[in-house]
Amino acid sequence: MTESFFTVFFQMLALLLLIGTGFFATKRGLYDSHTNAKMSNLIVKIFNPLLIISSAENAVGRIPKQTLALVLLIACGAFAIFILLGIIFSPIFERSKEKRPVFQMMFVFSNLGFIGIPVVQTILGEEFVVYVTEFILIYTIIFYSYGVALVNGSFSVKALKALFNPGMIAAILALFIVIFDIKFANFLKTAISYLAGVTSPMALFVVGFSLANSDLKKVFGDVRIYLFAILKLLVIPLLLLPLLRLVTADKNLIALCMVMFGMPVGNLPLILLEQKGIDSSACSSSIILTTLFCVFTIPILLLFA
């Protein structure tokens, strides 16, 4: 058990070094906000969707179709629990009713793409990324319905138009590829695979940029964020573990779900809060702190799993 802990820990440490490279490049003036915006766009619109499609093609014949359905159900159940826990626990972290949606969103919306995909790819293998795709599918639907309604104070049909984005389209295509056993020609598979391989290092580089542009004194000075991080990254996933074991005995599937449950806070809530002019300082601090902490918490979760 100790050996497996350190195996995962050093894999997470490797990902942290990639984040550190982005941090160093930013601090040295080699990487600026303009470059970051362009790179983020490339990741979201080209490389990440291609990684999802590539992982689906690699998973053809290796992933049981009934397991796809099971993961989809687990993802739906998990997000329902996260929404409920956000409603229950957010008053503990924020007394102001106006700012409470910030913590409610942070409980629900994690960094499944930029952090989740590299972690799963590194620890479990590329074919397991197709399961992450299912979590992202449910995440996207909930974000543009519940998440937007939470910030706006009401549901908006207009917000649902944003569901039709490259990531969502790639996720749907990935499910079709696996369900109907679609294989690509070798030249196409090679091209997609090369482009998909860019995703993880680029995504972690972008996280390093965010870290370099944060007020670290403010990030590490808020006691609430430490308590929130422990609750989100460790306590909640470990409480969900017994429920997960009632649903499946597959160790790899349990490991995958524990990684998904223990992901740091995502960037989408921050972007939405800033667009609406809501104080997002707690969200910004949580993204940085939970991203750094997950290097240590993910190995602990997998040790229990």
PDB file of C-alpha atoms in Angstrom, residues 5 46-47 66 93 112 186 208 274 285 301:
ATOM      1  CA  PHE A   5       0.923   5.636  -2.485  1.00  0.00           C
ATOM      2  CA  ILE A  46      -8.870  21.984 -30.550  1.00  0.00           C
ATOM      3  CA  PHE A  47      -6.501  19.929 -28.384  1.00  0.00           C
ATOM      4  CA  GLN A  66     -22.407  -1.479 -19.690  1.00  0.00           C
ATOM      5  CA  PHE A  93     -18.065  29.313   4.852  1.00  0.00           C
ATOM      6  CA  LEU A 112     -12.207  17.841 -14.621  1.00  0.00           C
ATOM      7  CA  ASN A 186      -3.942   4.721 -39.188  1.00  0.00           C
ATOM      8  CA  GLY A 208       1.100  27.565 -13.722  1.00  0.00           C
ATOM      9  CA  GLU A 274     -16.207  37.774 -12.896  1.00  0.00           C
ATOM     10  CA  SER A 285      -7.850  31.438  -3.815  1.00  0.00           C
ATOM     11  CA  LEU A 301      -7.741   8.896  -1.942  1.00  0.00           C
TER      12      LEU A 301
END
